[in-house]
Short mmCIF file of C-alpha atoms (C1' of nucleotides) in Angstrom, two decimals:
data_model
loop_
_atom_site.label_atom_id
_atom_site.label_comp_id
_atom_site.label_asym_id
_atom_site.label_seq_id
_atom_site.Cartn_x
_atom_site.Cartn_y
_atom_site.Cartn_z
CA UNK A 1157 131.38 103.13 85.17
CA UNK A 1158 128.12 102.73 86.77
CA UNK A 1159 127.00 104.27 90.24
CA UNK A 1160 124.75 101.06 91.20
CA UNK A 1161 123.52 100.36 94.90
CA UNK A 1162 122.02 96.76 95.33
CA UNK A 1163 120.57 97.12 98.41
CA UNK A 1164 118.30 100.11 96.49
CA UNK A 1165 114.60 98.95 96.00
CA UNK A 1166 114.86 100.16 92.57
CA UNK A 1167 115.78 97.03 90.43
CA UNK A 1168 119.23 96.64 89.38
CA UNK A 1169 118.60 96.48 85.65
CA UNK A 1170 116.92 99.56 85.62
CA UNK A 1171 119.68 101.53 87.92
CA UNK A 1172 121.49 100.46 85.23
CA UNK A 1173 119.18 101.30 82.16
CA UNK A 1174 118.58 104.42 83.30
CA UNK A 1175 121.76 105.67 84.22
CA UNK A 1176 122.71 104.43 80.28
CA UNK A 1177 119.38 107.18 79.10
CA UNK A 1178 120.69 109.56 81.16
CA UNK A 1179 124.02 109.73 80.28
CA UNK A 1180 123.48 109.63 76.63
CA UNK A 1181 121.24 112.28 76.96
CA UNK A 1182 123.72 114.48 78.40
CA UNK A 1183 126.34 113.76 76.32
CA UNK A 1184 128.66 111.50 78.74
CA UNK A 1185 128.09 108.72 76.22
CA UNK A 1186 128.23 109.22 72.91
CA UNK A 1187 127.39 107.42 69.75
CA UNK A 1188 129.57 104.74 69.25
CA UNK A 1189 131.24 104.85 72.16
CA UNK A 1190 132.03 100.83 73.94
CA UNK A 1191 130.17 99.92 76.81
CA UNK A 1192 132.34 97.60 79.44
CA UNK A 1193 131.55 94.18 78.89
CA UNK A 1194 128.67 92.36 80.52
CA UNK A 1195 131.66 90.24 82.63
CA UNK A 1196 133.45 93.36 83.59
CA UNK A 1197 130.37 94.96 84.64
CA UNK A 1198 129.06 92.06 86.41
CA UNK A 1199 132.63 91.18 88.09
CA UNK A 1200 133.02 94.80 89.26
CA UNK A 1201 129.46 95.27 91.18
CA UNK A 1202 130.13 91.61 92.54
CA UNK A 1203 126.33 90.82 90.42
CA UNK A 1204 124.48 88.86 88.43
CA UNK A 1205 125.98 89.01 84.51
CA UNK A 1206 122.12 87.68 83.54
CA UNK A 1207 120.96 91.10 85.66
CA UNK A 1208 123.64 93.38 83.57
CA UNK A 1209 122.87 91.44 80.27
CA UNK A 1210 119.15 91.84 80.68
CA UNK A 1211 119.94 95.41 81.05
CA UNK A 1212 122.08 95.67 78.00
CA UNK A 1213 119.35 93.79 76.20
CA UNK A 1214 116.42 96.33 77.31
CA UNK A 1215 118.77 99.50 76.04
CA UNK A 1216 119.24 97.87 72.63
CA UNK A 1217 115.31 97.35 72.90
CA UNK A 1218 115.31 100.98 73.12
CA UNK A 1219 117.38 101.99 70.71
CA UNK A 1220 120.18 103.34 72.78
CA UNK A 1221 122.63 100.88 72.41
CA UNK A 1222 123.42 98.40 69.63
CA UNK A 1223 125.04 95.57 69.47
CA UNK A 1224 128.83 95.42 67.74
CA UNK A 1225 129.33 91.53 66.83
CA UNK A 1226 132.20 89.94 68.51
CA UNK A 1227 132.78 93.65 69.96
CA UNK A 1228 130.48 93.98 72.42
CA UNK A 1229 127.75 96.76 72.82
CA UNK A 1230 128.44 100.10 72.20
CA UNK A 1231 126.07 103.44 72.27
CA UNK A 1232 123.60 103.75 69.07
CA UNK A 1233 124.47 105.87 65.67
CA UNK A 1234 121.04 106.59 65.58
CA UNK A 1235 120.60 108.27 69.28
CA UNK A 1236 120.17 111.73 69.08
CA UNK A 1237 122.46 111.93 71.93
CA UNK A 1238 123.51 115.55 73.99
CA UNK A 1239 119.43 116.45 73.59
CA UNK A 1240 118.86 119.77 74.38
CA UNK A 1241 118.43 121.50 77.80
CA UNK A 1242 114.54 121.49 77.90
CA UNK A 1243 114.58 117.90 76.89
CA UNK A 1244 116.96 116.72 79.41
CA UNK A 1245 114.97 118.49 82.09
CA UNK A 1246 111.83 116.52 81.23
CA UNK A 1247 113.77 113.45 82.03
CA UNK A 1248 113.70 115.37 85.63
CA UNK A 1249 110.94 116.48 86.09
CA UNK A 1250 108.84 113.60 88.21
CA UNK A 1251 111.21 113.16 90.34
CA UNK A 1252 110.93 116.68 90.97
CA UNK A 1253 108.03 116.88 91.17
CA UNK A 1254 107.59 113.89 93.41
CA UNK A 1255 110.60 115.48 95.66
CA UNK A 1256 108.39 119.32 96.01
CA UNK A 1257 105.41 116.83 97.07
CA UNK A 1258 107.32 115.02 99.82
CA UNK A 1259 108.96 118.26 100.84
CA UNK A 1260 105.43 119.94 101.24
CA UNK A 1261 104.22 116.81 103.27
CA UNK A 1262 106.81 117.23 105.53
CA UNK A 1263 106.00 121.03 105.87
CA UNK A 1264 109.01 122.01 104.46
CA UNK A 1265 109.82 125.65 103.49
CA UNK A 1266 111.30 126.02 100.35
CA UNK A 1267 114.67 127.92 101.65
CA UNK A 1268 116.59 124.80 103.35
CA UNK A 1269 115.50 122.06 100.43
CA UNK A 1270 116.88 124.42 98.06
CA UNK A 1271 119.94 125.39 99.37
CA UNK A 1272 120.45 122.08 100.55
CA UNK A 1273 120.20 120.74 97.12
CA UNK A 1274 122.48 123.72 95.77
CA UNK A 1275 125.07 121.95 97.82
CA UNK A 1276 124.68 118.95 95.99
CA UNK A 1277 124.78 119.99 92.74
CA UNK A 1278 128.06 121.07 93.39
CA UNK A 1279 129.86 118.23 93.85
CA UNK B 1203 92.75 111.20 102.29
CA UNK B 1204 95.87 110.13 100.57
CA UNK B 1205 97.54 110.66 97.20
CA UNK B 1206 97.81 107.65 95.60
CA UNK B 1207 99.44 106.77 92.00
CA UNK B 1208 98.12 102.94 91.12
CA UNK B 1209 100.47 103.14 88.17
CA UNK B 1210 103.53 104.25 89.92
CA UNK B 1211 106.55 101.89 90.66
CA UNK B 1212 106.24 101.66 93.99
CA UNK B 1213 103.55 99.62 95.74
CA UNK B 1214 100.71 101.28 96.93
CA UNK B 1215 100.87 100.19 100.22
CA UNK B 1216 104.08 101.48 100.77
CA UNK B 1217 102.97 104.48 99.13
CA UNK B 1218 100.57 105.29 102.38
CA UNK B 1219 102.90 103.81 105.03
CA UNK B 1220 105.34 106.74 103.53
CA UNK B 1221 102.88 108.96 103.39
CA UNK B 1222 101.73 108.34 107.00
CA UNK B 1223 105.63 109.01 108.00
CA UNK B 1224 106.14 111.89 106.29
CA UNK B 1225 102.48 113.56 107.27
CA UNK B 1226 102.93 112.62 111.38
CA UNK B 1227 106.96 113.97 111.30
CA UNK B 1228 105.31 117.09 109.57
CA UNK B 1229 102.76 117.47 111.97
CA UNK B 1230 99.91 117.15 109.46
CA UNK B 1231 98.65 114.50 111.53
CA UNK B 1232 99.15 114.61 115.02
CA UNK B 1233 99.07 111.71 117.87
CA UNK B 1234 96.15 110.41 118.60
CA UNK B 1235 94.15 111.54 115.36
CA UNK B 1236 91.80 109.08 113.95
CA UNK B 1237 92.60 107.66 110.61
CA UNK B 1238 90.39 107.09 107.94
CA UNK B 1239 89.00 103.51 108.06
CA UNK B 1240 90.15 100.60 105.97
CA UNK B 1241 87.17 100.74 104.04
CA UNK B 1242 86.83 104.07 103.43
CA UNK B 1243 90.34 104.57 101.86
CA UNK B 1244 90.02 101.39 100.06
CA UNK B 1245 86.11 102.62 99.05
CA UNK B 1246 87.72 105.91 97.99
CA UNK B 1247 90.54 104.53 96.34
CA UNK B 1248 89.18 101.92 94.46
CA UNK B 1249 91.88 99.54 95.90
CA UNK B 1250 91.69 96.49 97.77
CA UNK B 1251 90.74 97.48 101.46
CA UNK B 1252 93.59 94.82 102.32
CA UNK B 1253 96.22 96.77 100.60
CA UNK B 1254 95.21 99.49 102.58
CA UNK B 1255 95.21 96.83 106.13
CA UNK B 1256 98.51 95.78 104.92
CA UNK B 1257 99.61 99.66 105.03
CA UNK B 1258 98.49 100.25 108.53
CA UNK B 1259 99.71 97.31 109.50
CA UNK B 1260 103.27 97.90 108.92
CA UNK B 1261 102.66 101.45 109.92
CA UNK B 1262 101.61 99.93 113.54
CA UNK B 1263 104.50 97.60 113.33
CA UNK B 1264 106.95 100.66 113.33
CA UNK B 1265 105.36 102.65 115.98
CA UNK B 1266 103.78 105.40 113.38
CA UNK B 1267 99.94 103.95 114.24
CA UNK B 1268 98.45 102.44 117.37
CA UNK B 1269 95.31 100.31 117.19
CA UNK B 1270 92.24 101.67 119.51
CA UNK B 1271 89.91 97.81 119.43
CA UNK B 1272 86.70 98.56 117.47
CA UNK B 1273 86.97 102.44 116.88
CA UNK B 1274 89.95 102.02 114.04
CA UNK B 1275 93.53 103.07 113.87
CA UNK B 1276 95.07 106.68 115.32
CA UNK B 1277 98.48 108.55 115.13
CA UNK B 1278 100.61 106.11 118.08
CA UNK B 1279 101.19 108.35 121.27
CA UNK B 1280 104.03 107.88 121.82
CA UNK B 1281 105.04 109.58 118.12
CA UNK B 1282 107.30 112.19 119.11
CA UNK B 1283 105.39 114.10 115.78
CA UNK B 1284 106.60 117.07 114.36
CA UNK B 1285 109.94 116.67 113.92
CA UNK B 1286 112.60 119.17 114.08
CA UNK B 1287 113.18 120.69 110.87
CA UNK B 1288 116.84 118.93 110.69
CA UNK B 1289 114.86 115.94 111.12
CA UNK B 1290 112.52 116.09 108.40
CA UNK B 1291 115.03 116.94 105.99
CA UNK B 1292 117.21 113.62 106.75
CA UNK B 1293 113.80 111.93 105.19
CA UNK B 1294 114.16 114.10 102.26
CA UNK B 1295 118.10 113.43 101.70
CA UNK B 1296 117.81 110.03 99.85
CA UNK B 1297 115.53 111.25 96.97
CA UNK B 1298 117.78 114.87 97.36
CA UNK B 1299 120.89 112.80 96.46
CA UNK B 1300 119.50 110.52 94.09
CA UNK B 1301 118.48 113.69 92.10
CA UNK B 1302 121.44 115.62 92.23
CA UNK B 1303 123.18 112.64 90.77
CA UNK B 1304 120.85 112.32 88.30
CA UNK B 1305 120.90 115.66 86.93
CA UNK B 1306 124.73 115.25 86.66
CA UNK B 1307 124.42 112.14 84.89
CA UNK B 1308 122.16 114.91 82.56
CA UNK B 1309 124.88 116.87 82.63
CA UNK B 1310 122.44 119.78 83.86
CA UNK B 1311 123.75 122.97 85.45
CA UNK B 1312 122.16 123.78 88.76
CA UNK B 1313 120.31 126.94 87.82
CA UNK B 1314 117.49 125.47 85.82
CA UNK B 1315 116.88 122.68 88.16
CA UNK B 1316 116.85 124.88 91.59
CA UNK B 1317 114.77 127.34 89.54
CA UNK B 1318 112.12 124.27 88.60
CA UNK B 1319 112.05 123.30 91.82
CA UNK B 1320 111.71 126.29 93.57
CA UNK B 1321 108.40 126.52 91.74
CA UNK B 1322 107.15 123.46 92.36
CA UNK B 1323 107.46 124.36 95.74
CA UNK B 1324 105.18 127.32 96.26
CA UNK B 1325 102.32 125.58 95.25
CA UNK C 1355 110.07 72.31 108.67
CA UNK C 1356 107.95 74.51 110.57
CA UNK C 1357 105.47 73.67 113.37
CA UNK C 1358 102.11 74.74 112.09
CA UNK C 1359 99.37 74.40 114.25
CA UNK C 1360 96.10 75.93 111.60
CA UNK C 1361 93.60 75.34 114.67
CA UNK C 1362 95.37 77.71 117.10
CA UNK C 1363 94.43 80.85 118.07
CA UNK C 1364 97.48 82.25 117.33
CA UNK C 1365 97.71 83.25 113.30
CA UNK C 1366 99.92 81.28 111.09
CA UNK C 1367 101.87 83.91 110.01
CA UNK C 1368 103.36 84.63 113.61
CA UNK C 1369 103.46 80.92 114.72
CA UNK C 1370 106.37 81.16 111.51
CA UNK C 1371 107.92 84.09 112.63
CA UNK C 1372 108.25 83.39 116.60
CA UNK C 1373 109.77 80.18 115.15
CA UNK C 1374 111.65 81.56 112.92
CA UNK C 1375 113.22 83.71 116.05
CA UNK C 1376 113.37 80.70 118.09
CA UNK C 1377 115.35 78.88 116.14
CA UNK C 1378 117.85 81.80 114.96
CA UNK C 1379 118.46 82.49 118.86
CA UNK C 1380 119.02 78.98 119.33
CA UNK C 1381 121.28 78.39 116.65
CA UNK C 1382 119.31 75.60 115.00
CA UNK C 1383 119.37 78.39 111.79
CA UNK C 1384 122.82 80.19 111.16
CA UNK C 1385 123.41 83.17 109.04
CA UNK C 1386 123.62 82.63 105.71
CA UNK C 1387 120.88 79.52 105.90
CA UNK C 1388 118.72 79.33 103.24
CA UNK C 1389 114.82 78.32 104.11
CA UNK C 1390 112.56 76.57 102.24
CA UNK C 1391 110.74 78.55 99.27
CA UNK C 1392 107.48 79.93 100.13
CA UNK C 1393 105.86 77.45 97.76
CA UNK C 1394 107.04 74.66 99.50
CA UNK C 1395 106.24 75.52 103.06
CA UNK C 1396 102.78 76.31 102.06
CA UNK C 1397 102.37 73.03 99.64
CA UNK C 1398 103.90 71.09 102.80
CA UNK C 1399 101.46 72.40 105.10
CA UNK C 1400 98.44 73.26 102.48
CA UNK C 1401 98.34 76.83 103.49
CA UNK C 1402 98.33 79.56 101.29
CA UNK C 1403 101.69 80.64 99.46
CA UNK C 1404 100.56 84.59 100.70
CA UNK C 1405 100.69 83.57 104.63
CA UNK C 1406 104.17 82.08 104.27
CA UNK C 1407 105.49 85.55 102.08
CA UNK C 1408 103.84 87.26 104.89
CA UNK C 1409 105.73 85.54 107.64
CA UNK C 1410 108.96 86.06 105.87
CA UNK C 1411 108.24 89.60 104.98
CA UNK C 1412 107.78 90.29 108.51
CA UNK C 1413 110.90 88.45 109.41
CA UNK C 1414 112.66 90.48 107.06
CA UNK C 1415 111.62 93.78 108.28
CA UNK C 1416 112.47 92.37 111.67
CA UNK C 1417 116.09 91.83 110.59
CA UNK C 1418 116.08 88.01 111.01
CA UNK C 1419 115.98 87.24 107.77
CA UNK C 1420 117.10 88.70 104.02
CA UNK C 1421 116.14 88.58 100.56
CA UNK C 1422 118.34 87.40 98.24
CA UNK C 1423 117.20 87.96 94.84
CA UNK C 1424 116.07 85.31 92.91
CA UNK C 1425 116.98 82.69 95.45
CA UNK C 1426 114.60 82.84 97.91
CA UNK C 1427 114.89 84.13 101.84
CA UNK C 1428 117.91 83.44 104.19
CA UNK C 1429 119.30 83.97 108.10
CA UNK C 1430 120.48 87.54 107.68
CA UNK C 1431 124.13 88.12 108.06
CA UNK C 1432 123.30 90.59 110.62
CA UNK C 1433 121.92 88.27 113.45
CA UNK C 1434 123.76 88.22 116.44
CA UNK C 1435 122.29 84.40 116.47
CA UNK C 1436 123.08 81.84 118.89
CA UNK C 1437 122.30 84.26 122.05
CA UNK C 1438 123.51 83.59 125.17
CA UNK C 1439 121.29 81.37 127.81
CA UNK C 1440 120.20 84.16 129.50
CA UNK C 1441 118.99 85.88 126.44
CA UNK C 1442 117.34 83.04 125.04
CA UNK C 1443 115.61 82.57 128.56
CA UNK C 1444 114.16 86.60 128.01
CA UNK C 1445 112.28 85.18 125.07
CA UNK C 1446 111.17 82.27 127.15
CA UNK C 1447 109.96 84.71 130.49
CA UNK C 1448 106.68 85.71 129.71
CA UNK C 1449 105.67 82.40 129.14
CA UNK C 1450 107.26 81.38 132.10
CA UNK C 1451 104.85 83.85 133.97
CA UNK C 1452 101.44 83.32 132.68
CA UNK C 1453 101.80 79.89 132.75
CA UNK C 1454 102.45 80.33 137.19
CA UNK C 1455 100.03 82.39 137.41
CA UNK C 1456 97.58 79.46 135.85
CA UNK C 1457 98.91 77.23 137.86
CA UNK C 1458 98.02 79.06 140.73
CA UNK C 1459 95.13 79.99 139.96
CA UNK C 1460 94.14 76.57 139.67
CA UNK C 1461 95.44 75.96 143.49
CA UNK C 1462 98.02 73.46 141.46
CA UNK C 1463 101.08 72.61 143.77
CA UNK C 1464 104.67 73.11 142.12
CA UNK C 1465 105.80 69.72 142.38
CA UNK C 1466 103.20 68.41 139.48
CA UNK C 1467 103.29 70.99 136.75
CA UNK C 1468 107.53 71.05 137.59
CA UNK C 1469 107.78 66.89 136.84
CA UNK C 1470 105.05 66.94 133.96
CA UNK C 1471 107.48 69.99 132.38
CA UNK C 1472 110.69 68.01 133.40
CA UNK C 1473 109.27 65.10 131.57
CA UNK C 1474 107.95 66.80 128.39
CA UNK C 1475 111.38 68.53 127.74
CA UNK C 1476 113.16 65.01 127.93
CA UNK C 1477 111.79 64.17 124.27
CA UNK D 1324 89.60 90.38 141.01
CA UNK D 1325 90.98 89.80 137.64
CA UNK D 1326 94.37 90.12 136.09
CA UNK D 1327 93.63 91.94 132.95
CA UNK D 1328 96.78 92.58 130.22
CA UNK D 1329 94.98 94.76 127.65
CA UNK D 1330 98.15 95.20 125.96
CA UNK D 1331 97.95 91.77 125.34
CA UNK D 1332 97.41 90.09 121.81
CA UNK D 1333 94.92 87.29 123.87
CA UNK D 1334 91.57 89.60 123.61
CA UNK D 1335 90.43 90.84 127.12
CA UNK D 1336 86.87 88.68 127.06
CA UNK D 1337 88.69 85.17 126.81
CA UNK D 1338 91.32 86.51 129.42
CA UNK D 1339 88.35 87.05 131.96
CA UNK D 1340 87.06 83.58 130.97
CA UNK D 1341 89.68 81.48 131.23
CA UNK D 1342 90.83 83.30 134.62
CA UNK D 1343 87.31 82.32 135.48
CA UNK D 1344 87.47 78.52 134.87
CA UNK D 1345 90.60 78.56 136.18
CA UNK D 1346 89.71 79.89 139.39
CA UNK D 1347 86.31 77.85 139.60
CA UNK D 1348 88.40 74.34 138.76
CA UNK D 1349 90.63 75.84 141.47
CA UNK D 1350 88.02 76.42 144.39
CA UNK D 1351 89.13 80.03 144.51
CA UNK D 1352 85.49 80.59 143.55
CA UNK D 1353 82.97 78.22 145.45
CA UNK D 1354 79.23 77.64 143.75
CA UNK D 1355 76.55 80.99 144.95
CA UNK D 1356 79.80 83.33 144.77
CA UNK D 1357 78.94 86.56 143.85
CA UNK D 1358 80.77 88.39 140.72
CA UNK D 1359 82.23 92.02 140.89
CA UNK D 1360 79.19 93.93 138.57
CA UNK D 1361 80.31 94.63 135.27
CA UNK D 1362 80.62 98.65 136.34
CA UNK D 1363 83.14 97.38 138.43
CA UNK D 1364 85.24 95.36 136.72
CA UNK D 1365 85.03 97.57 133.69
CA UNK D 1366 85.91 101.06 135.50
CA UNK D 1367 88.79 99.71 137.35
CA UNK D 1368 90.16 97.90 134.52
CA UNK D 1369 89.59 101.17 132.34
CA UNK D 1370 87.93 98.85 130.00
CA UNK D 1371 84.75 98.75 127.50
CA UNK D 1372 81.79 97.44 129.83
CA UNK D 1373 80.40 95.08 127.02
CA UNK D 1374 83.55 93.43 126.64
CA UNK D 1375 82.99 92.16 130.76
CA UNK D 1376 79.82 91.99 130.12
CA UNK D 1377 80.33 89.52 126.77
CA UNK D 1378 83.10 87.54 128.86
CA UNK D 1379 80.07 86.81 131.83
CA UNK D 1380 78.12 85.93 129.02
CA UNK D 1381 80.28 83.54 127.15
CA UNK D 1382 80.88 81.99 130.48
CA UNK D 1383 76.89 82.06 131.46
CA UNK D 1384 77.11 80.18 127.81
CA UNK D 1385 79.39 77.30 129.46
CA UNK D 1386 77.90 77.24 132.63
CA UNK D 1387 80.61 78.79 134.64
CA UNK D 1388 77.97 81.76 135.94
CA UNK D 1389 74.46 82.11 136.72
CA UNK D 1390 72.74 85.22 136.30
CA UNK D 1391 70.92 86.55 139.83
CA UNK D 1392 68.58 88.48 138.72
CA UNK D 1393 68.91 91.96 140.26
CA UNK D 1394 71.94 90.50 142.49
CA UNK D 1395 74.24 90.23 139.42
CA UNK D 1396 76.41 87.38 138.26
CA UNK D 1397 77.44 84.45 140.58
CA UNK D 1398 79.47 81.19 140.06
CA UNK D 1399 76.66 78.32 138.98
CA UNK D 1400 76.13 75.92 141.24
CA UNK D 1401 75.78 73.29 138.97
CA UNK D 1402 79.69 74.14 138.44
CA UNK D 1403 81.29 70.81 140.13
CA UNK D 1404 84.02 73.42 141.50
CA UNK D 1405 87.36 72.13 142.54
CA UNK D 1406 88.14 69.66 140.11
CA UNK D 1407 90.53 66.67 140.98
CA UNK D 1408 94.25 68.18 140.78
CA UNK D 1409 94.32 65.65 137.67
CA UNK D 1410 91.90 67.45 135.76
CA UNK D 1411 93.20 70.65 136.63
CA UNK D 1412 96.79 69.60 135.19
CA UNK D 1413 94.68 68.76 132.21
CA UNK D 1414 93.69 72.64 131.67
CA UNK D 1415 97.54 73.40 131.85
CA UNK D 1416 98.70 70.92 129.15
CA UNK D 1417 98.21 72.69 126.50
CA UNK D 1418 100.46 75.63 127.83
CA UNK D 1419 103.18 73.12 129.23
CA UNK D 1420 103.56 71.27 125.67
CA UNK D 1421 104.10 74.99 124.28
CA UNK D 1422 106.38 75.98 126.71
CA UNK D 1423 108.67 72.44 125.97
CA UNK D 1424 108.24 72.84 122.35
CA UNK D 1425 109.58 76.52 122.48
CA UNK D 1426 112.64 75.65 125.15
CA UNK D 1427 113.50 72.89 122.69
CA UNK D 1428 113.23 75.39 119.59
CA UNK D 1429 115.58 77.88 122.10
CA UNK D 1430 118.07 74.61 122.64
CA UNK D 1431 117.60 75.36 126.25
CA UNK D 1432 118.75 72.87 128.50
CA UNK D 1433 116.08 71.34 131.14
CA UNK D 1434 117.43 72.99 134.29
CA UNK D 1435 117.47 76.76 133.87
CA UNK D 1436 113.82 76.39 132.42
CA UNK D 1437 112.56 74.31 135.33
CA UNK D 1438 114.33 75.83 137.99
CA UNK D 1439 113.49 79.83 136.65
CA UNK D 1440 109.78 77.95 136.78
CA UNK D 1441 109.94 77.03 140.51
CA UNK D 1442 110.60 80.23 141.58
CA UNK D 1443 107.86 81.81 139.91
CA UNK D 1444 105.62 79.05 141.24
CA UNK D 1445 106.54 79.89 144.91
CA UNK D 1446 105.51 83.95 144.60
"C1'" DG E 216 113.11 78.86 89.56
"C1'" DT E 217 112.61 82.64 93.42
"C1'" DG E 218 109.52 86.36 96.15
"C1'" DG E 219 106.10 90.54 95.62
"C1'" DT E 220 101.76 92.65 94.82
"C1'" DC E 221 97.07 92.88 94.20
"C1'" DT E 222 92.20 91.33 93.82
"C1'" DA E 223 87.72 89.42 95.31
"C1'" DG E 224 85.52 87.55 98.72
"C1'" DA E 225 84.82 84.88 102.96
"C1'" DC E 226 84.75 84.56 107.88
"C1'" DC E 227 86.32 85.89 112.50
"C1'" DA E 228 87.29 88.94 116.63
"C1'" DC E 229 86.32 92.97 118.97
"C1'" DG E 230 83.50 96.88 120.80
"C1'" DG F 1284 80.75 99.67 113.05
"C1'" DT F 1285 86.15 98.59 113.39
"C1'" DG F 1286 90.55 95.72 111.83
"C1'" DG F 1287 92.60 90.71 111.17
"C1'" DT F 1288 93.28 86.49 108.84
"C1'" DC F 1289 93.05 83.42 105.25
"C1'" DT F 1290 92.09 81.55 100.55
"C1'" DA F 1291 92.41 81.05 95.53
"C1'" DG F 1292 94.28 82.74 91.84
"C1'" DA F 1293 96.31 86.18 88.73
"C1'" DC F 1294 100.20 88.72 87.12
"C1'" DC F 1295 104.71 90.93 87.73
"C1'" DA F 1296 109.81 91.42 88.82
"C1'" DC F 1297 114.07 89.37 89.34
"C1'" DA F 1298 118.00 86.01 88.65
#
DNA sequence: GTGGTCTAGACCACG
DNA sequence: GTGGTCTAGACCACA
């Protein structure tokens, strides 16, 4: 369900958060849809259930996800959801542009980080 | 000197020690270049001049700097600097991946983001 | 807990650290060991909290030790640990040296310095 | 004349000292002895001429050296010189309670340590 | 409860 | 002038 690395630097309730915005954005998710449970979740990744709660808790903070009693948590009515191409690429755009500014540190022409990254997007 | 983002995420004194990596492998700075002083980065930056210690520091600890007694810190010698271009784009690959997931997650086709980043490039 | 010495010459920081690897190699420590809390080795020995974090921070990068989250700092999985003699002696050699080449600078004869050692490593 | 490690973490100045009242308690260096100049120590060393010139100082300071003027440096002869082989095992204390507590930390038995010792004494 | 980061400022070591 | 170490204390991130 979720692609979450614990050994990243980037804290593990915001992998998680994250992943949730992005997703709904795109249209993976969509409103109403049920989340796995914070034990399943938890179990699966072999972490914390506080960490996967707290994440939970932050997205229904946000307004992405809302809570269904006795149900569990499930993506909001009220998210726009599937946002449209422009918008979705703003949710890119630092880390693009922080990727051109390591790329041009590192002297980098343009060609091999390109195609490179072509390859990826494949997959 | 360096580019520095106080609000960012990441700490700032990791910020430089990356920085530092990615400048000597791109030959930007070569071996046995003088680095700007403690106090003048920290002057500059308006940051504590021992975040900035605490930066070279680590950057000595992994062989980037070298430590001349009373003149200050330079690029280590013994640097093999300016990487081969394979080389330098194994230090890109983590954020390349973590991208190309992300714009999945987005549900993003490749054009739009190759096209973005190409231009972000040839700054 | 530690062996703190705050008059030495030698920082506090690495005093912790060369301990730290000391007692790994020896096997006094095993993987998986969870040390003190930062707050209590520096309330113990009335330094400052920052100069114990720094000492495990280095540890860390050095592989000895590893964070885990929200418990505090243990022997990394990863540690070889309880090296062989002849290892542990390596750590011990350059000791070894400069302190014969004090002794004979000061004309000492072996017999002396080799019964005063004998008898300090009885306790 | 000197053994000088400026690799080492122990700064150069103290190394010259110490090798100096070491070699003094030793009678390696008899009262009226003249020093190697400063020039000399400092170009064959490849090091910074003040810092030989602040180590005679520092010892001038403790009353290792006297200062001939126009001859250059010489070993005082107020210096009582070859010290009883007592108080010369009192100048290597210090390093041989170190040494035991770090062979203890290494759970190294007595032997190896003492015996690897002896042979070092006897170069 | 853990450790991490940063600040402001002091003092030291070295050249 | 350089960097190194330490303190006291604040605030944050994570579990």
């Amino acid at each position: 369900m979720f692609a979450i690395q614990p050994t990243s630097a980037e804290p593990i309730y915001r992998q998680i958060v994250e992943q949730l915005r992005r997703m709904i954005a795109g249209g993976q998710l969509s409103a109403g849809d049920l989340l796995p449970s914070v034990r399943d979740v938890a179990g699966f990744h072999a972490i914390n259930p506080m960490t996967v709660s707290r994440a939970y808790g932050m997205a229904e903070t946000e307004g992405l996800l809302e809570r269904l009693r006795g149900k569990g948590m499930a993506v909001a009515a009220t998210t726009r959801g599937n946002a449209t191409q422009a918008q979705r690429m703003t949710l890119l755009e630092p880390q693009l542009q922080a990727l051109a500014r390591h790329a041009q540190e590192l002297e980098l022409p343009s060609d091999p980080v390109l195609r490179r990254l072509g390859r990826l997007l494949e997959d």
